[in-house]
Amino acid sequence: MHFADGAIPADYLGYVRRKHLWILGGIVLLFVLLIVSIAVGAVNIPPYDVLLSLVNGIVARVNAFIHPGAAIRVSNTDLIVWNIRLPQALAAIVAGVGLSVAGVAMQSILRNPLGSPYTLGISNAGAFGAAVSVILLGTGQMHSTVADAVTLNNPYLTTIVAFIFCLLATAVILLISRIRGSSPEVMVLAGVALSSLFSAGTMFLQYFADDTQLAAVVFWTFGDVGRINWQELGIMTVVVVAATIFFLANRWNYNSIDAGDETAKGLGVNVERVRNVGMIVAALVSAVIVSFLGVIGFVGLVCPHMARRIIGDDQRYLIPGSCVTGGVLLLASDTIARVIVAPYILPVAVITAFMGAPIFIYLLLRGYRR
Amino acid sequence: MILSVEELTFLYRNREVLDEIVFTIDAGEIVAILGPNGVGKTTLLKCLNRILRPKTGVVNLDGEDLSRLNLMDIARRVGYVPQRVETGRLTAFDAVLLGRRPHIGWDVTEHDLRIVDAVFHRLSMDALRLSYIDEMSGGEIQKVAIARALVQEPKVLLLDEPTSNLDLKNQVEILSTIVQIVRQHTIAAVMTMHDLNQALRYADRFIFLKDGRVHSHGDRGIVTPDAIRDVYGVPVEVVTHKGVLLVVPIA
């Protein structure tokens, strides 16, 4: 059967170009926001100096890489930019991208608009893991001063235990859906059940914790991008980039599943396998972010929907669109969290919902962009 | 012969749904699968492109054993239009472009776009190209689903009750378009149908299913009052009106 006598429709190409422009615009916005985010804080740095410090820093580091032993000269500005604000800003972007891309994939895989790392219990599982680590394994305590109020003696152990519980939650969801067949309803409901189970577990542990442990657990659950170092950022970035490429490679499969399981099967998509593998990858990337940064709700659920309102449901544009939206929202939230009640710095998780909810409600009311 | 089914048996939770189904279809033919609700019409259709895996039996597609092909290979040969399709916020053009899924690598090519454009033209849907499918009527969505199956460039088209949600105009339009395309491209179409008059009008051959088995199988000649009473349990007359066979239930 041959239908090759068609033309390439100009109106459609124009439509595709507009989608690409939206994504490109988002990336530009993200970059501008990055500069602004580094510029503002306890010490304000002019944006031009930020740019200069970034460019010089990169050149110097590349140079030092090529010629080992070459010294990197650092000014005070460079110290603030490279040691404090840049890792935090990048962590916000990477975490926003990762949570959002995991959310968009889960929403498609589970055919449910409420799919996200938070609704599926992965975040609560991580929080429970942290509570177990702090309270039962004794990895946290609290000082009396305001700055650095809480120390996690052994942050790595806390991270690892949180990560293990995130994976455990995912394993249970997959196991249940294996027994009952990979139906999206079963996965979503199992996730909701686990989420309640883990938050009940956390409450139980907190009830018997002493006040320093309690503070450490609560502190951990406030998702905060400021607690990351370059090495952790590196791990998180690798995982998020790999997952994003994986989801992009599956965009046609997700589009097919969005059209209905039967349509997808008719198009040659192994729906059960795509669903299971996608869940594992989405859970993995969420688990890494939650374990390093704590619970940041809302981003994974809402950023994909924000992107949908602007760019539509086609995964070819929705996946990159969600990445950009997630990065922008979390970076903007973190910037605000750092300056809004200065000199206090709020954890970003407090601001994401404050920022995101009104924007999201506005988008809901306005409906889709024509 | 483009499709042959030999001794096909399908079990659902150890209950036999289809039992030793045998039939063949030639290129250029339209076959209607008929029978009461729940008899296994849809199940049979899904066994023909391995959405469901038959317990035993061979489905042979243009000389190839279906069980030796993977899902993607099958999707390049068989197009499937399910009863229900989900809609989302995407354009009709993108929704139909999805039908190229079995053929594309990392991204669509100009070739894919040309095929989609040609099918839109063929189904007189040019004006709908950039409409969002979540704002479309049932008839338009059904056309999109059929267009999606056509851009798969299939040898066999499987349609599960293609006209169940459509008004009279759309029913006539869609079925006559399918007939034209099947003839013109010498592919085959298998449809499950409830409306016997529609089946008589558009199909070349008929398969009556009863209790999971083929009750009878052949051309118009098998659509008799006896067969229909046997399969549906309803007494009918088959009359000719201006050269068209009509099935009329006797009140």
mmCIF file of N, CA and C in Angstrom, chain A residues 316-357:
data_model
loop_
_atom_site.group_PDB
_atom_site.id
_atom_site.type_symbol
_atom_site.label_atom_id
_atom_site.label_comp_id
_atom_site.label_asym_id
_atom_site.label_seq_id
_atom_site.Cartn_x
_atom_site.Cartn_y
_atom_site.Cartn_z
ATOM 1 N N ARG A 316 6.757 14.499 22.236
ATOM 2 C CA ARG A 316 7.951 15.023 21.560
ATOM 3 C C ARG A 316 8.295 16.420 22.066
ATOM 4 N N TYR A 317 7.249 17.199 22.387
ATOM 5 C CA TYR A 317 7.481 18.552 22.900
ATOM 6 C C TYR A 317 7.272 18.609 24.401
ATOM 7 N N LEU A 318 6.403 17.739 24.887
ATOM 8 C CA LEU A 318 6.041 17.782 26.303
ATOM 9 C C LEU A 318 7.221 17.399 27.192
ATOM 10 N N ILE A 319 8.000 16.407 26.796
ATOM 11 C CA ILE A 319 9.115 15.981 27.642
ATOM 12 C C ILE A 319 10.149 17.109 27.789
ATOM 13 N N PRO A 320 10.660 17.668 26.665
ATOM 14 C CA PRO A 320 11.568 18.804 26.852
ATOM 15 C C PRO A 320 10.888 19.992 27.522
ATOM 16 N N GLY A 321 9.614 20.220 27.190
ATOM 17 C CA GLY A 321 8.893 21.332 27.800
ATOM 18 C C GLY A 321 8.790 21.180 29.310
ATOM 19 N N SER A 322 8.510 19.951 29.773
ATOM 20 C CA SER A 322 8.419 19.703 31.212
ATOM 21 C C SER A 322 9.769 19.892 31.890
ATOM 22 N N CYS A 323 10.841 19.449 31.221
ATOM 23 C CA CYS A 323 12.189 19.616 31.779
ATOM 24 C C CYS A 323 12.455 21.088 32.041
ATOM 25 N N VAL A 324 12.175 21.912 31.022
ATOM 26 C CA VAL A 324 12.444 23.344 31.145
ATOM 27 C C VAL A 324 11.576 23.950 32.245
ATOM 28 N N THR A 325 10.279 23.599 32.253
ATOM 29 C CA THR A 325 9.368 24.141 33.264
ATOM 30 C C THR A 325 9.842 23.768 34.664
ATOM 31 N N GLY A 326 10.232 22.508 34.835
ATOM 32 C CA GLY A 326 10.704 22.048 36.143
ATOM 33 C C GLY A 326 11.940 22.811 36.585
ATOM 34 N N GLY A 327 12.888 22.980 35.662
ATOM 35 C CA GLY A 327 14.115 23.704 35.980
ATOM 36 C C GLY A 327 13.819 25.142 36.357
ATOM 37 N N VAL A 328 12.975 25.788 35.556
ATOM 38 C CA VAL A 328 12.644 27.198 35.810
ATOM 39 C C VAL A 328 11.937 27.348 37.151
ATOM 40 N N LEU A 329 10.935 26.501 37.402
ATOM 41 C CA LEU A 329 10.146 26.667 38.626
ATOM 42 C C LEU A 329 11.003 26.459 39.872
ATOM 43 N N LEU A 330 11.836 25.404 39.844
ATOM 44 C CA LEU A 330 12.600 25.112 41.052
ATOM 45 C C LEU A 330 13.703 26.145 41.266
ATOM 46 N N LEU A 331 14.319 26.604 40.169
ATOM 47 C CA LEU A 331 15.368 27.618 40.306
ATOM 48 C C LEU A 331 14.766 28.933 40.790
ATOM 49 N N ALA A 332 13.639 29.311 40.214
ATOM 50 C CA ALA A 332 12.991 30.556 40.646
ATOM 51 C C ALA A 332 12.587 30.447 42.106
ATOM 52 N N SER A 333 12.018 29.316 42.499
ATOM 53 C CA SER A 333 11.601 29.116 43.885
ATOM 54 C C SER A 333 12.790 29.211 44.824
ATOM 55 N N ASP A 334 13.893 28.587 44.412
ATOM 56 C CA ASP A 334 15.058 28.582 45.297
ATOM 57 C C ASP A 334 15.634 29.985 45.446
ATOM 58 N N THR A 335 15.629 30.734 44.339
ATOM 59 C CA THR A 335 16.136 32.099 44.400
ATOM 60 C C THR A 335 15.302 32.917 45.377
ATOM 61 N N ILE A 336 13.986 32.771 45.259
ATOM 62 C CA ILE A 336 13.096 33.495 46.166
ATOM 63 C C ILE A 336 13.297 33.021 47.608
ATOM 64 N N ALA A 337 13.445 31.709 47.770
ATOM 65 C CA ALA A 337 13.619 31.147 49.105
ATOM 66 C C ALA A 337 14.871 31.711 49.778
ATOM 67 N N ARG A 338 15.865 32.060 48.976
ATOM 68 C CA ARG A 338 17.112 32.567 49.549
ATOM 69 C C ARG A 338 17.006 34.033 49.956
ATOM 70 N N VAL A 339 16.120 34.787 49.282
ATOM 71 C CA VAL A 339 16.112 36.225 49.543
ATOM 72 C C VAL A 339 14.868 36.721 50.273
ATOM 73 N N ILE A 340 13.804 35.944 50.303
ATOM 74 C CA ILE A 340 12.517 36.507 50.736
ATOM 75 C C ILE A 340 12.506 36.904 52.213
ATOM 76 N N VAL A 341 13.124 36.109 53.084
ATOM 77 C CA VAL A 341 13.179 36.498 54.494
ATOM 78 C C VAL A 341 14.637 36.613 54.947
ATOM 79 N N ALA A 342 15.494 37.164 54.031
ATOM 80 C CA ALA A 342 16.913 37.286 54.342
ATOM 81 C C ALA A 342 17.064 37.991 55.691
ATOM 82 N N PRO A 343 18.008 37.624 56.516
ATOM 83 C CA PRO A 343 19.114 36.710 56.233
ATOM 84 C C PRO A 343 18.772 35.229 56.376
ATOM 85 N N TYR A 344 17.527 34.904 56.722
ATOM 86 C CA TYR A 344 17.191 33.476 56.793
ATOM 87 C C TYR A 344 17.033 32.917 55.378
ATOM 88 N N ILE A 345 17.424 31.677 55.225
ATOM 89 C CA ILE A 345 17.271 31.028 53.922
ATOM 90 C C ILE A 345 16.272 29.899 54.083
ATOM 91 N N LEU A 346 15.169 29.987 53.363
ATOM 92 C CA LEU A 346 14.148 28.941 53.469
ATOM 93 C C LEU A 346 14.523 27.756 52.591
ATOM 94 N N PRO A 347 14.099 26.556 53.001
ATOM 95 C CA PRO A 347 14.257 25.418 52.087
ATOM 96 C C PRO A 347 13.315 25.592 50.893
ATOM 97 N N VAL A 348 13.785 25.180 49.727
ATOM 98 C CA VAL A 348 13.056 25.461 48.492
ATOM 99 C C VAL A 348 11.662 24.831 48.483
ATOM 100 N N ALA A 349 11.525 23.676 49.178
ATOM 101 C CA ALA A 349 10.242 22.956 49.137
ATOM 102 C C ALA A 349 9.097 23.819 49.659
ATOM 103 N N VAL A 350 9.443 24.759 50.579
ATOM 104 C CA VAL A 350 8.391 25.619 51.124
ATOM 105 C C VAL A 350 7.857 26.549 50.036
ATOM 106 N N ILE A 351 8.778 27.001 49.186
ATOM 107 C CA ILE A 351 8.401 28.013 48.201
ATOM 108 C C ILE A 351 7.742 27.418 46.958
ATOM 109 N N THR A 352 8.149 26.196 46.563
ATOM 110 C CA THR A 352 7.652 25.644 45.282
ATOM 111 C C THR A 352 6.132 25.698 45.220
ATOM 112 N N ALA A 353 5.477 25.263 46.299
ATOM 113 C CA ALA A 353 4.019 25.249 46.265
ATOM 114 C C ALA A 353 3.459 26.667 46.306
ATOM 115 N N PHE A 354 4.089 27.541 47.123
ATOM 116 C CA PHE A 354 3.664 28.939 47.178
ATOM 117 C C PHE A 354 3.707 29.582 45.802
ATOM 118 N N MET A 355 4.796 29.306 45.092
ATOM 119 C CA MET A 355 4.981 29.859 43.743
ATOM 120 C C MET A 355 4.097 29.153 42.728
ATOM 121 N N GLY A 356 4.163 27.829 42.790
ATOM 122 C CA GLY A 356 3.581 27.030 41.718
ATOM 123 C C GLY A 356 2.067 26.978 41.747
ATOM 124 N N ALA A 357 1.491 26.877 42.946
ATOM 125 C CA ALA A 357 0.042 26.677 43.022
ATOM 126 C C ALA A 357 -0.737 27.802 42.341
#
